[in-house]
Amino acid sequence: MRYGPSLIVRIINTSSPHLALTAVLKPQNKIVGFIVGEYEDKKELLGRIVTIEVDPRYQQHQIGQRLLQAFEQNFVDHYSVQTLELQVHFENHKAINFYRKHGYTEVKKLKNYYSRKEHAILMQKSIN
């Protein structure tokens, strides 16, 4: 995963309980995945996925899918969000296909979105 265990715990501990979820491997009590978001716009009922990470050793076990589905449901249940959005690196085809498979559509290309002047794709999903 891109984030170390201490940073993961800090992100999760400082997030609203409904905006951060973890996947924990039992009985080792090891975090193997997490998703973090933010409630972006109360007027438009818009939520944002900030990041979703699954340890590469545990990918292809539906952990990402389960985290995403639970996260979407949390947004509906606790914030009445109608739309979720995220940004993904324009060359991260694996992630783009994952989000497409789960109902997200590409809205637009965000030029020079990342610090190295790399582009992102804005994706959204209606969840109302």
Short mmCIF file of C-alpha atoms in Angstrom, two decimals:
data_model
loop_
_atom_site.label_atom_id
_atom_site.label_comp_id
_atom_site.label_asym_id
_atom_site.label_seq_id
_atom_site.Cartn_x
_atom_site.Cartn_y
_atom_site.Cartn_z
CA MET A 1 0.00 0.00 0.00
CA ARG A 2 1.12 3.57 -0.60
CA TYR A 3 0.58 4.54 3.03
CA GLY A 4 2.39 3.13 6.05
CA PRO A 5 0.43 1.66 8.97
CA SER A 6 0.94 4.68 11.25
CA LEU A 7 -0.34 7.11 8.62
CA ILE A 8 -3.33 4.88 7.89
CA VAL A 9 -4.28 4.82 11.57
CA ARG A 10 -3.85 8.61 11.85
CA ILE A 11 -6.03 9.25 8.77
CA ILE A 12 -8.74 6.94 10.05
CA ASN A 13 -8.65 8.32 13.60
CA THR A 14 -9.04 11.91 12.40
CA SER A 15 -11.89 11.15 9.99
CA SER A 16 -15.57 11.07 10.78
CA PRO A 17 -16.52 7.48 11.67
CA HIS A 18 -18.70 7.24 8.58
CA LEU A 19 -16.03 8.59 6.22
CA ALA A 20 -13.28 6.03 6.85
CA LEU A 21 -13.57 2.26 6.77
CA THR A 22 -10.95 -0.45 7.16
CA ALA A 23 -10.67 -4.08 6.18
CA VAL A 24 -8.93 -6.01 8.95
CA LEU A 25 -7.53 -9.52 8.57
CA LYS A 26 -8.40 -11.67 11.58
CA PRO A 27 -6.87 -13.09 13.79
CA GLN A 28 -3.71 -11.09 12.99
CA ASN A 29 -5.62 -7.82 13.41
CA LYS A 30 -3.81 -6.51 10.30
CA ILE A 31 -5.23 -3.70 8.16
CA VAL A 32 -5.33 -4.99 4.57
CA GLY A 33 -7.43 -2.21 3.06
CA PHE A 34 -9.09 1.09 3.75
CA ILE A 35 -11.17 3.81 2.16
CA VAL A 36 -11.38 7.46 3.18
CA GLY A 37 -13.72 10.15 1.96
CA GLU A 38 -15.10 13.56 2.70
CA TYR A 39 -18.49 15.21 2.62
CA GLU A 40 -17.85 17.88 0.07
CA ASP A 41 -20.94 19.92 -0.68
CA LYS A 42 -24.08 20.05 1.42
CA LYS A 43 -26.03 21.97 -1.25
CA GLU A 44 -25.35 19.47 -3.99
CA LEU A 45 -25.27 16.47 -1.63
CA LEU A 46 -21.84 15.54 -2.98
CA GLY A 47 -19.38 13.17 -1.36
CA ARG A 48 -15.83 12.47 -2.40
CA ILE A 49 -13.66 9.38 -2.20
CA VAL A 50 -10.20 10.60 -1.22
CA THR A 51 -8.42 7.26 -1.45
CA ILE A 52 -9.03 3.53 -1.45
CA GLU A 53 -6.13 1.17 -0.84
CA VAL A 54 -5.86 -2.61 -0.68
CA ASP A 55 -2.63 -4.40 0.17
CA PRO A 56 -1.44 -5.96 -3.13
CA ARG A 57 -1.19 -9.37 -1.43
CA TYR A 58 -4.94 -9.24 -0.76
CA GLN A 59 -6.17 -7.80 -4.03
CA GLN A 60 -8.48 -9.98 -6.11
CA HIS A 61 -10.34 -11.02 -2.93
CA GLN A 62 -13.19 -8.48 -3.31
CA ILE A 63 -11.87 -6.36 -0.44
CA GLY A 64 -11.93 -3.18 -2.52
CA GLN A 65 -15.43 -3.98 -3.76
CA ARG A 66 -16.73 -4.57 -0.24
CA LEU A 67 -15.09 -1.40 1.10
CA LEU A 68 -16.54 0.66 -1.75
CA GLN A 69 -20.06 -0.75 -1.33
CA ALA A 70 -20.06 -0.21 2.44
CA PHE A 71 -18.66 3.29 1.99
CA GLU A 72 -21.34 4.22 -0.54
CA GLN A 73 -24.03 2.94 1.81
CA ASN A 74 -22.57 4.98 4.69
CA PHE A 75 -22.80 8.12 2.58
CA VAL A 76 -26.45 7.45 1.79
CA ASP A 77 -27.37 6.50 5.35
CA HIS A 78 -25.54 9.27 7.20
CA TYR A 79 -25.29 12.18 4.76
CA SER A 80 -28.12 11.66 2.22
CA VAL A 81 -25.50 12.08 -0.50
CA GLN A 82 -26.79 11.75 -4.05
CA THR A 83 -23.49 11.78 -5.92
CA LEU A 84 -20.03 10.45 -5.17
CA GLU A 85 -16.96 11.59 -7.05
CA LEU A 86 -13.28 10.77 -7.16
CA GLN A 87 -10.16 11.60 -9.07
CA VAL A 88 -7.95 8.89 -10.52
CA HIS A 89 -4.66 9.13 -12.41
CA PHE A 90 -5.47 9.11 -16.12
CA GLU A 91 -3.10 6.17 -16.75
CA ASN A 92 -4.32 4.04 -13.83
CA HIS A 93 -6.39 1.77 -16.05
CA LYS A 94 -6.83 -0.88 -13.36
CA ALA A 95 -8.49 1.64 -11.03
CA ILE A 96 -10.52 3.25 -13.82
CA ASN A 97 -11.88 -0.16 -14.82
CA PHE A 98 -12.62 -1.00 -11.17
CA TYR A 99 -14.67 2.18 -10.78
CA ARG A 100 -16.44 1.67 -14.14
CA LYS A 101 -17.39 -1.84 -13.03
CA HIS A 102 -19.01 -0.29 -9.95
CA GLY A 103 -21.06 2.30 -11.82
CA TYR A 104 -18.73 5.31 -11.93
CA THR A 105 -18.54 7.25 -15.18
CA GLU A 106 -15.85 9.54 -16.50
CA VAL A 107 -16.92 13.18 -16.31
CA LYS A 108 -13.84 15.02 -17.53
CA LYS A 109 -10.07 15.06 -17.70
CA LEU A 110 -8.38 17.27 -15.11
CA LYS A 111 -5.20 18.59 -16.70
CA ASN A 112 -2.11 18.94 -14.50
CA TYR A 113 -4.12 17.78 -11.47
CA TYR A 114 -1.22 16.12 -9.67
CA SER A 115 1.95 17.83 -8.45
CA ARG A 116 4.05 16.45 -11.31
CA LYS A 117 1.64 18.03 -13.80
CA GLU A 118 0.05 14.67 -14.49
CA HIS A 119 -3.58 14.45 -15.46
CA ALA A 120 -6.47 12.89 -13.59
CA ILE A 121 -9.91 11.70 -14.58
CA LEU A 122 -12.89 12.96 -12.59
CA MET A 123 -15.39 10.13 -12.14
CA GLN A 124 -18.86 10.27 -10.59
CA LYS A 125 -21.66 7.96 -9.59
CA SER A 126 -25.25 8.78 -8.72
CA ILE A 127 -26.17 6.84 -5.58
CA ASN A 128 -29.62 8.20 -4.73
#
